[in-house]
CSV table of N, CA and C in Angstrom, one decimal:
chain,number,residue,atom,x,y,z
A,1,GLN,N,107.9,94.7,72.3
A,1,GLN,CA,108.8,95.2,71.3
A,1,GLN,C,109.8,96.1,72.0
A,2,LEU,N,111.1,95.8,71.8
A,2,LEU,CA,112.1,96.6,72.4
A,2,LEU,C,112.3,97.9,71.6
A,3,LEU,N,112.1,99.0,72.3
A,3,LEU,CA,112.3,100.4,71.7
A,3,LEU,C,113.7,100.8,71.7
A,4,HIS,N,114.5,100.5,72.8
A,4,HIS,CA,115.9,100.9,72.9
A,4,HIS,C,116.5,100.1,74.0
A,5,ASP,N,117.8,99.9,73.8
A,5,ASP,CA,118.6,99.1,74.8
A,5,ASP,C,119.8,100.0,75.3
A,6,HIS,N,120.2,99.8,76.5
A,6,HIS,CA,121.4,100.5,77.1
A,6,HIS,C,121.4,102.0,76.9
A,7,LEU,N,120.3,102.6,77.3
A,7,LEU,CA,120.2,104.1,77.3
A,7,LEU,C,121.0,104.7,78.5
A,8,THR,N,121.5,105.8,78.3
A,8,THR,CA,122.2,106.5,79.4
A,8,THR,C,121.6,107.9,79.6
A,9,GLU,N,120.7,108.4,78.7
A,9,GLU,CA,120.1,109.6,78.8
A,9,GLU,C,118.9,109.5,79.8
A,10,ARG,N,118.5,110.7,80.3
A,10,ARG,CA,117.4,110.7,81.3
A,10,ARG,C,116.0,110.7,80.6
A,11,TYR,N,116.0,110.8,79.3
A,11,TYR,CA,114.7,110.8,78.6
A,11,TYR,C,114.9,110.1,77.3
A,12,TYR,N,113.8,109.7,76.7
A,12,TYR,CA,113.8,109.0,75.4
A,12,TYR,C,112.5,109.3,74.7
A,13,SER,N,112.6,109.6,73.5
A,13,SER,CA,111.4,109.8,72.6
A,13,SER,C,111.5,108.9,71.4
A,14,PHE,N,110.4,108.6,70.8
A,14,PHE,CA,110.3,107.8,69.7
A,14,PHE,C,109.2,108.2,68.7
A,15,ASP,N,109.3,107.8,67.5
A,15,ASP,CA,108.3,108.1,66.5
A,15,ASP,C,107.1,107.2,66.6
A,16,ALA,N,106.1,107.7,67.2
A,16,ALA,CA,104.9,106.9,67.5
A,16,ALA,C,104.2,106.5,66.2
A,17,SER,N,104.4,107.2,65.1
A,17,SER,CA,103.7,106.9,63.8
A,17,SER,C,104.2,105.6,63.3
A,18,ARG,N,105.2,105.0,63.8
A,18,ARG,CA,105.7,103.7,63.3
A,18,ARG,C,105.0,102.6,64.0
A,19,LEU,N,104.1,102.9,65.0
A,19,LEU,CA,103.4,101.8,65.7
A,19,LEU,C,101.9,101.9,65.3
A,20,PRO,N,101.3,100.8,65.2
A,20,PRO,CA,99.8,100.8,64.9
A,20,PRO,C,99.1,101.6,66.0
A,21,ASP,N,98.0,102.2,65.6
A,21,ASP,CA,97.1,102.9,66.6
A,21,ASP,C,96.6,101.8,67.6
A,22,GLY,N,96.5,102.3,68.9
A,22,GLY,CA,95.9,101.4,69.9
A,22,GLY,C,96.5,101.7,71.2
A,23,PRO,N,96.1,100.9,72.2
A,23,PRO,CA,96.6,101.1,73.6
A,23,PRO,C,98.0,100.4,73.8
A,24,TYR,N,98.8,101.1,74.6
A,24,TYR,CA,100.1,100.6,74.9
A,24,TYR,C,100.5,100.8,76.3
A,25,ARG,N,101.5,100.1,76.8
A,25,ARG,CA,102.2,100.3,78.1
A,25,ARG,C,103.7,100.2,77.8
A,26,ILE,N,104.5,100.9,78.5
A,26,ILE,CA,105.9,100.9,78.4
A,26,ILE,C,106.5,100.3,79.7
A,27,LYS,N,107.4,99.4,79.5
A,27,LYS,CA,108.1,98.8,80.6
A,27,LYS,C,109.5,99.3,80.6
A,28,VAL,N,110.0,99.9,81.7
A,28,VAL,CA,111.4,100.4,81.8
A,28,VAL,C,112.1,99.5,82.8
A,29,ILE,N,113.2,99.1,82.3
A,29,ILE,CA,114.1,98.3,83.2
A,29,ILE,C,115.4,99.1,83.4
A,30,ALA,N,115.7,99.4,84.6
A,30,ALA,CA,116.9,100.2,85.0
A,30,ALA,C,117.9,99.4,85.8
A,31,SER,N,119.1,99.6,85.5
A,31,SER,CA,120.2,98.9,86.2
A,31,SER,C,121.3,99.9,86.5
A,32,ASP,N,122.0,99.7,87.6
A,32,ASP,CA,123.2,100.5,87.9
A,32,ASP,C,124.4,99.7,87.7
A,33,ALA,N,124.3,98.6,86.8
A,33,ALA,CA,125.5,97.8,86.5
A,33,ALA,C,126.7,98.5,85.9
A,34,PRO,N,126.5,99.5,85.1
A,34,PRO,CA,127.7,100.2,84.5
A,34,PRO,C,128.6,100.8,85.6
A,35,SER,N,128.1,101.2,86.7
A,35,SER,CA,128.9,101.8,87.8
A,35,SER,C,129.2,100.9,89.0
A,36,HIS,N,128.9,99.6,88.9
A,36,HIS,CA,129.2,98.7,90.0
A,36,HIS,C,130.0,97.4,89.5
A,37,ASN,N,130.6,96.8,90.4
A,37,ASN,CA,131.3,95.5,90.1
A,37,ASN,C,130.2,94.4,89.8
A,38,PRO,N,130.6,93.5,89.0
A,38,PRO,CA,129.7,92.4,88.7
A,38,PRO,C,129.3,91.7,90.0
A,39,GLY,N,128.0,91.4,90.0
A,39,GLY,CA,127.4,90.8,91.2
A,39,GLY,C,126.9,91.8,92.2
A,40,GLN,N,127.2,93.1,92.1
A,40,GLN,CA,126.8,94.1,93.1
A,40,GLN,C,125.7,95.0,92.5
A,41,ALA,N,125.4,94.8,91.2
A,41,ALA,CA,124.5,95.7,90.5
A,41,ALA,C,123.0,95.4,90.9
A,42,LEU,N,122.2,96.4,90.9
A,42,LEU,CA,120.8,96.3,91.2
A,42,LEU,C,120.0,96.6,89.9
A,43,THR,N,118.9,95.9,89.8
A,43,THR,CA,118.1,96.1,88.6
A,43,THR,C,116.6,96.3,89.1
A,44,GLY,N,115.9,97.2,88.5
A,44,GLY,CA,114.5,97.3,88.8
A,44,GLY,C,113.7,97.6,87.6
A,45,ASP,N,112.4,97.5,87.7
A,45,ASP,CA,111.6,97.8,86.5
A,45,ASP,C,110.2,98.4,86.9
A,46,SER,N,109.6,99.1,86.0
A,46,SER,CA,108.3,99.7,86.2
A,46,SER,C,107.5,99.7,84.9
A,47,VAL,N,106.2,99.5,85.0
A,47,VAL,CA,105.4,99.5,83.8
A,47,VAL,C,104.5,100.7,83.9
A,48,SER,N,104.4,101.5,82.8
A,48,SER,CA,103.6,102.7,82.7
A,48,SER,C,102.1,102.4,82.8
A,49,ASP,N,101.3,103.4,83.1
A,49,ASP,CA,99.9,103.3,82.9
A,49,ASP,C,99.6,103.1,81.4
A,50,GLU,N,98.5,102.6,81.0
A,50,GLU,CA,98.1,102.4,79.6
A,50,GLU,C,97.9,103.8,79.0
A,51,PHE,N,98.4,104.0,77.8
A,51,PHE,CA,98.2,105.2,77.0
A,51,PHE,C,97.8,104.8,75.6
A,52,ILE,N,97.3,105.7,74.8
A,52,ILE,CA,96.8,105.5,73.5
A,52,ILE,C,97.8,106.1,72.5
A,53,ILE,N,98.1,105.4,71.5
A,53,ILE,CA,98.8,106.0,70.3
A,53,ILE,C,97.8,106.1,69.2
A,54,ASP,N,97.6,107.2,68.7
A,54,ASP,CA,96.6,107.5,67.6
A,54,ASP,C,97.1,108.5,66.7
A,55,THR,N,97.6,108.1,65.5
A,55,THR,CA,98.1,109.0,64.5
A,55,THR,C,97.3,109.0,63.3
A,56,THR,N,96.2,108.4,63.3
A,56,THR,CA,95.3,108.3,62.1
A,56,THR,C,94.1,109.2,62.2
A,57,PRO,N,93.9,110.1,61.2
A,57,PRO,CA,92.7,111.0,61.3
A,57,PRO,C,91.4,110.3,61.1
A,58,PRO,N,90.3,110.9,61.5
A,58,PRO,CA,89.0,110.3,61.3
A,58,PRO,C,88.7,110.2,59.8
A,59,VAL,N,87.7,109.4,59.5
A,59,VAL,CA,87.3,109.2,58.1
A,59,VAL,C,85.9,109.9,58.0
A,60,VAL,N,85.8,110.8,57.0
A,60,VAL,CA,84.5,111.5,56.7
A,60,VAL,C,83.8,110.8,55.6
A,61,SER,N,82.5,110.6,55.8
A,61,SER,CA,81.6,110.0,54.8
A,61,SER,C,80.4,110.8,54.6
A,62,ASN,N,79.7,110.6,53.5
A,62,ASN,CA,78.4,111.2,53.2
A,62,ASN,C,78.4,112.8,53.3
A,63,LEU,N,79.5,113.4,52.9
A,63,LEU,CA,79.4,114.9,52.9
A,63,LEU,C,78.5,115.3,51.8
A,64,GLN,N,77.5,116.0,52.2
A,64,GLN,CA,76.5,116.6,51.2
A,64,GLN,C,76.3,118.0,51.5
A,65,ALA,N,76.3,118.9,50.5
A,65,ALA,CA,76.1,120.3,50.7
A,65,ALA,C,75.3,120.9,49.6
A,66,GLY,N,74.4,121.8,49.9
A,66,GLY,CA,73.6,122.4,48.9
A,66,GLY,C,72.9,123.6,49.4
A,67,LEU,N,72.2,124.3,48.5
A,67,LEU,CA,71.6,125.6,48.9
A,67,LEU,C,70.2,125.3,49.4
A,68,VAL,N,69.9,125.7,50.6
A,68,VAL,CA,68.6,125.6,51.2
A,68,VAL,C,68.2,126.9,51.8
A,69,ASN,N,67.1,127.5,51.3
A,69,ASN,CA,66.6,128.8,51.8
A,69,ASN,C,67.7,129.9,51.9
A,70,GLY,N,68.5,130.0,50.8
A,70,GLY,CA,69.5,131.0,50.7
A,70,GLY,C,70.7,130.8,51.5
A,71,ARG,N,70.8,129.7,52.2
A,71,ARG,CA,72.0,129.3,53.0
A,71,ARG,C,72.6,128.0,52.5
A,72,ILE,N,73.9,127.8,52.8
A,72,ILE,CA,74.5,126.5,52.5
A,72,ILE,C,74.1,125.5,53.7
A,73,HIS,N,73.5,124.4,53.3
A,73,HIS,CA,73.2,123.4,54.3
A,73,HIS,C,74.1,122.2,54.0
A,74,ALA,N,74.8,121.7,55.0
A,74,ALA,CA,75.7,120.6,54.9
A,74,ALA,C,75.5,119.6,56.0
A,75,SER,N,75.8,118.3,55.6
A,75,SER,CA,75.7,117.2,56.5
A,75,SER,C,76.8,116.2,56.2
A,76,LEU,N,77.3,115.5,57.2
A,76,LEU,CA,78.3,114.5,57.1
A,76,LEU,C,78.4,113.7,58.3
A,77,SER,N,79.1,112.6,58.2
A,77,SER,CA,79.4,111.7,59.3
A,77,SER,C,80.9,111.6,59.4
A,78,ALA,N,81.4,111.4,60.6
A,78,ALA,CA,82.9,111.2,60.8
A,78,ALA,C,83.1,110.1,61.8
A,79,THR,N,84.0,109.2,61.4
A,79,THR,CA,84.3,108.0,62.3
A,79,THR,C,85.8,107.9,62.5
A,80,ASP,N,86.2,107.6,63.7
A,80,ASP,CA,87.6,107.3,64.0
A,80,ASP,C,87.7,105.9,64.6
A,81,ALA,N,88.7,105.2,64.2
A,81,ALA,CA,88.8,103.8,64.7
A,81,ALA,C,89.3,103.7,66.1
A,82,THR,N,90.0,104.7,66.6
A,82,THR,CA,90.7,104.6,67.9
A,82,THR,C,90.2,105.5,69.0
A,83,ALA,N,90.0,106.8,68.6
A,83,ALA,CA,89.6,107.8,69.6
A,83,ALA,C,88.3,108.5,69.2
A,84,PRO,N,87.6,109.0,70.2
A,84,PRO,CA,86.3,109.7,69.8
A,84,PRO,C,86.6,110.9,68.9
A,85,VAL,N,85.7,111.2,68.1
A,85,VAL,CA,85.7,112.4,67.3
A,85,VAL,C,85.5,113.6,68.2
A,86,SER,N,86.3,114.6,68.2
A,86,SER,CA,86.2,115.7,69.2
A,86,SER,C,85.5,116.9,68.7
A,87,HIS,N,85.7,117.3,67.5
A,87,HIS,CA,85.1,118.5,67.0
A,87,HIS,C,85.3,118.7,65.5
A,88,ALA,N,84.6,119.6,64.9
A,88,ALA,CA,84.7,119.9,63.4
A,88,ALA,C,84.6,121.4,63.2
A,89,GLU,N,85.0,121.8,62.1
A,89,GLU,CA,85.0,123.2,61.7
A,89,GLU,C,84.7,123.3,60.2
A,90,TYR,N,84.1,124.4,59.8
A,90,TYR,CA,83.9,124.6,58.3
A,90,TYR,C,84.5,125.9,57.9
A,91,SER,N,84.8,126.0,56.6
A,91,SER,CA,85.2,127.3,56.0
A,91,SER,C,84.6,127.4,54.6
A,92,ILE,N,84.1,128.6,54.3
A,92,ILE,CA,83.5,128.8,53.0
A,92,ILE,C,84.4,129.7,52.2
A,93,ASP,N,84.7,129.3,51.0
A,93,ASP,CA,85.6,130.1,50.1
A,93,ASP,C,86.8,130.6,50.8
A,94,ALA,N,87.5,129.7,51.5
A,94,ALA,CA,88.8,129.9,52.2
A,94,ALA,C,88.7,131.0,53.3
A,95,GLY,N,87.5,131.2,53.8
A,95,GLY,CA,87.3,132.1,54.9
A,95,GLY,C,87.7,131.5,56.3
A,96,ARG,N,87.3,132.2,57.3
A,96,ARG,CA,87.7,131.8,58.7
A,96,ARG,C,87.0,130.4,59.0
A,97,TRP,N,87.7,129.6,59.8
A,97,TRP,CA,87.2,128.4,60.3
A,97,TRP,C,86.1,128.7,61.3
A,98,GLN,N,85.0,128.0,61.2
A,98,GLN,CA,83.9,128.1,62.2
A,98,GLN,C,83.6,126.8,62.8
A,99,TYR,N,83.4,126.8,64.1
A,99,TYR,CA,83.1,125.6,64.9
A,99,TYR,C,81.7,125.0,64.5
A,100,ILE,N,81.7,123.7,64.4
A,100,ILE,CA,80.4,123.0,64.2
A,100,ILE,C,80.1,122.0,65.3
A,101,ALA,N,79.0,122.2,65.9
A,101,ALA,CA,78.6,121.2,67.0
A,101,ALA,C,78.0,120.0,66.3
A,102,PRO,N,78.3,118.8,66.9
A,102,PRO,CA,77.7,117.6,66.3
A,102,PRO,C,76.2,117.5,66.7
A,103,VAL,N,75.5,116.7,65.9
A,103,VAL,CA,74.1,116.4,66.2
A,103,VAL,C,74.1,115.9,67.7
A,104,GLY,N,73.3,116.5,68.5
A,104,GLY,CA,73.3,116.1,69.9
A,104,GLY,C,74.2,117.0,70.8
A,105,ASN,N,75.0,117.8,70.2
A,105,ASN,CA,75.8,118.8,70.9
A,105,ASN,C,77.0,118.2,71.7
A,106,ILE,N,77.2,116.9,71.8
A,106,ILE,CA,78.3,116.4,72.6
A,106,ILE,C,79.1,115.4,71.7
A,107,ALA,N,80.4,115.7,71.5
A,107,ALA,CA,81.3,114.9,70.7
A,107,ALA,C,82.0,114.0,71.7
A,108,ASP,N,81.5,112.7,71.8
A,108,ASP,CA,82.1,111.8,72.7
A,108,ASP,C,82.2,110.3,72.2
A,109,SER,N,81.9,110.2,70.9
A,109,SER,CA,81.8,108.8,70.3
A,109,SER,C,82.8,108.7,69.1
A,110,LEU,N,83.0,107.4,68.8
A,110,LEU,CA,83.9,107.1,67.6
A,110,LEU,C,83.2,107.6,66.3
A,111,THR,N,81.9,107.7,66.3
A,111,THR,CA,81.2,108.2,65.1
A,111,THR,C,80.3,109.4,65.5
A,112,GLU,N,80.4,110.5,64.8
A,112,GLU,CA,79.6,111.6,65.1
A,112,GLU,C,79.0,112.1,63.7
A,113,LYS,N,77.8,112.6,63.8
A,113,LYS,CA,77.1,113.2,62.7
A,113,LYS,C,77.1,114.7,62.9
A,114,PHE,N,77.3,115.4,61.8
A,114,PHE,CA,77.2,116.9,61.8
A,114,PHE,C,76.2,117.3,60.8
A,115,GLU,N,75.4,118.3,61.1
A,115,GLU,CA,74.5,118.9,60.2
A,115,GLU,C,74.4,120.4,60.6
A,116,PHE,N,74.6,121.3,59.6
A,116,PHE,CA,74.6,122.7,59.9
A,116,PHE,C,74.2,123.5,58.7
A,117,ASP,N,73.9,124.8,59.0
A,117,ASP,CA,73.6,125.8,57.9
A,117,ASP,C,74.6,126.9,58.1
A,118,ALA,N,75.0,127.4,56.9
A,118,ALA,CA,76.1,128.5,56.9
A,118,ALA,C,75.6,129.6,55.9
A,119,PRO,N,75.9,130.8,56.3
A,119,PRO,CA,75.5,131.9,55.4
A,119,PRO,C,76.5,131.9,54.2
A,120,ILE,N,76.0,132.3,53.1
A,120,ILE,CA,76.8,132.5,51.9
A,120,ILE,C,77.6,133.8,52.1
A,121,PRO,N,78.9,133.8,52.1
A,121,PRO,CA,79.7,135.0,52.4
A,121,PRO,C,79.6,136.0,51.2
A,122,ALA,N,79.7,137.2,51.6
A,122,ALA,CA,79.8,138.3,50.7
A,122,ALA,C,81.2,138.3,50.0
A,123,PRO,N,81.3,138.8,48.8
A,123,PRO,CA,82.6,138.8,48.2
A,123,PRO,C,83.6,139.7,49.0
A,124,ARG,N,84.8,139.2,49.2
A,124,ARG,CA,85.8,139.9,50.0
A,124,ARG,C,86.4,141.0,49.1
A,125,PRO,N,86.5,142.2,49.6
A,125,PRO,CA,87.0,143.3,48.8
A,125,PRO,C,88.5,143.2,48.6
A,126,ASP,N,89.2,142.4,49.5
A,126,ASP,CA,90.7,142.3,49.3
A,126,ASP,C,91.0,141.1,48.4
A,127,ALA,N,90.1,140.4,47.9
A,127,ALA,CA,90.3,139.2,47.1
A,127,ALA,C,90.0,139.4,45.6
A,128,ALA,N,90.6,138.7,44.8
A,128,ALA,CA,90.3,138.7,43.4
A,128,ALA,C,88.9,138.3,43.1
A,129,PRO,N,88.2,138.8,42.2
A,129,PRO,CA,86.9,138.4,41.9
A,129,PRO,C,86.8,136.9,41.5
A,130,PRO,N,85.8,136.2,42.0
A,130,PRO,CA,85.8,134.8,41.7
A,130,PRO,C,85.5,134.5,40.2
A,131,THR,N,86.0,133.4,39.7
A,131,THR,CA,85.7,133.0,38.4
A,131,THR,C,84.2,132.8,38.1
A,132,ASP,N,83.5,132.2,39.1
A,132,ASP,CA,82.1,132.0,39.0
A,132,ASP,C,81.5,132.4,40.4
A,133,PRO,N,80.9,133.6,40.5
A,133,PRO,CA,80.4,134.0,41.7
A,133,PRO,C,79.2,133.2,42.3
A,134,ALA,N,78.7,132.3,41.5
A,134,ALA,CA,77.6,131.4,41.9
A,134,ALA,C,78.1,130.1,42.5
A,135,GLU,N,79.4,129.9,42.5
A,135,GLU,CA,80.0,128.7,43.0
A,135,GLU,C,80.8,129.0,44.3
A,136,HIS,N,80.5,128.2,45.3
A,136,HIS,CA,81.2,128.3,46.6
A,136,HIS,C,81.8,127.0,47.0
A,137,VAL,N,82.9,127.0,47.6
A,137,VAL,CA,83.6,125.8,48.1
A,137,VAL,C,83.5,125.8,49.6
A,138,ILE,N,82.9,124.7,50.1
A,138,ILE,CA,82.8,124.5,51.6
A,138,ILE,C,83.8,123.4,52.0
A,139,ALA,N,84.7,123.8,52.9
A,139,ALA,CA,85.7,122.8,53.4
A,139,ALA,C,85.3,122.5,54.8
A,140,VAL,N,85.4,121.2,55.2
A,140,VAL,CA,85.1,120.8,56.5
A,140,VAL,C,86.3,120.0,57.0
A,141,ARG,N,86.7,120.3,58.2
A,141,ARG,CA,87.8,119.5,58.8
A,141,ARG,C,87.3,119.0,60.1
A,142,VAL,N,87.7,117.7,60.4
A,142,VAL,CA,87.2,117.0,61.5
A,142,VAL,C,88.4,116.5,62.3
A,143,PHE,N,88.3,116.6,63.6
A,143,PHE,CA,89.4,116.3,64.5
A,143,PHE,C,89.0,115.1,65.4
A,144,ASP,N,90.0,114.3,65.8
A,144,ASP,CA,89.7,113.3,66.8
A,144,ASP,C,90.3,113.9,68.1
A,145,ARG,N,90.1,113.1,69.2
A,145,ARG,CA,90.6,113.6,70.5
A,145,ARG,C,92.1,113.9,70.6
A,146,TYR,N,92.9,113.3,69.7
A,146,TYR,CA,94.3,113.5,69.7
A,146,TYR,C,94.7,114.5,68.6
A,147,ASP,N,93.8,115.3,68.1
A,147,ASP,CA,94.0,116.3,67.1
A,147,ASP,C,94.5,115.9,65.8
A,148,ASN,N,94.3,114.6,65.5
A,148,ASN,CA,94.5,114.1,64.1
A,148,ASN,C,93.3,114.7,63.3
A,149,ALA,N,93.6,115.3,62.1
A,149,ALA,CA,92.5,116.0,61.4
A,149,ALA,C,92.5,115.5,59.9
A,150,VAL,N,91.3,115.6,59.4
A,150,VAL,CA,91.1,115.4,58.0
A,150,VAL,C,90.2,116.5,57.4
A,151,THR,N,90.5,116.9,56.2
A,151,THR,CA,89.7,118.0,55.6
A,151,THR,C,89.1,117.4,54.3
A,152,VAL,N,87.8,117.7,54.1
A,152,VAL,CA,87.1,117.4,52.9
A,152,VAL,C,86.4,118.6,52.4
A,153,LYS,N,86.0,118.6,51.1
A,153,LYS,CA,85.3,119.8,50.6
A,153,LYS,C,84.2,119.4,49.6
A,154,ALA,N,83.4,120.3,49.4
A,154,ALA,CA,82.3,120.2,48.4
A,154,ALA,C,82.1,121.5,47.7
A,155,VAL,N,81.5,121.5,46.5
A,155,VAL,CA,81.2,122.7,45.8
A,155,VAL,C,79.7,122.9,45.8
A,156,VAL,N,79.3,124.1,46.1
A,156,VAL,CA,77.9,124.4,46.1
A,156,VAL,C,77.6,125.5,45.1
A,157,HIS,N,76.6,125.2,44.2
A,157,HIS,CA,76.2,126.2,43.2
A,157,HIS,C,75.0,126.9,43.7
A,158,THR,N,75.0,128.3,43.7
A,158,THR,CA,73.8,129.0,44.3
A,158,THR,C,72.8,129.3,43.2
A,159,THR,N,73.1,129.0,41.9
A,159,THR,CA,72.2,129.2,40.9
A,159,THR,C,72.2,128.0,40.0
A,160,GLY,N,71.1,127.7,39.3
A,160,GLY,CA,71.1,126.6,38.3
A,160,GLY,C,71.1,125.2,39.0
A,161,ALA,N,71.4,124.2,38.3
A,161,ALA,CA,71.4,122.8,38.8
A,161,ALA,C,72.6,122.6,39.7
A,162,GLN,N,72.4,121.7,40.7
A,162,GLN,CA,73.5,121.4,41.6
A,162,GLN,C,74.2,120.1,41.2
């Protein structure tokens, strides 16, 4: 697929989101024809090493969260079609993001499982009182190796039925 023809600039960038995810190589053909007489021009080409274009975030499935022994227990799976899942983070009630290690402690596969416990945060003095203090929102965001991210959430009730 031709990206551009007759460039004179020393660099070129393009919108990679217009290409499907996957492995690519770029071939550059250079010529000094514009500054030479016909028949005296030289042409050369070079092919890049393979590189990956990945603009699609992982897909999260089976997010489950509930109250276990006074803490929020959550589990989920994340899958990416192109690049390994690299890491995940959680936030409760819009608090700080906290790192989550995958099951097995090494994130190096297209599919990773995460399971973790998190403390229920105390009410923040600088925030408005919650509408329902027994309800907590846990957000989880998952990244692939190229920092494409997806965020999902679940609501956990600390009293009554879940």
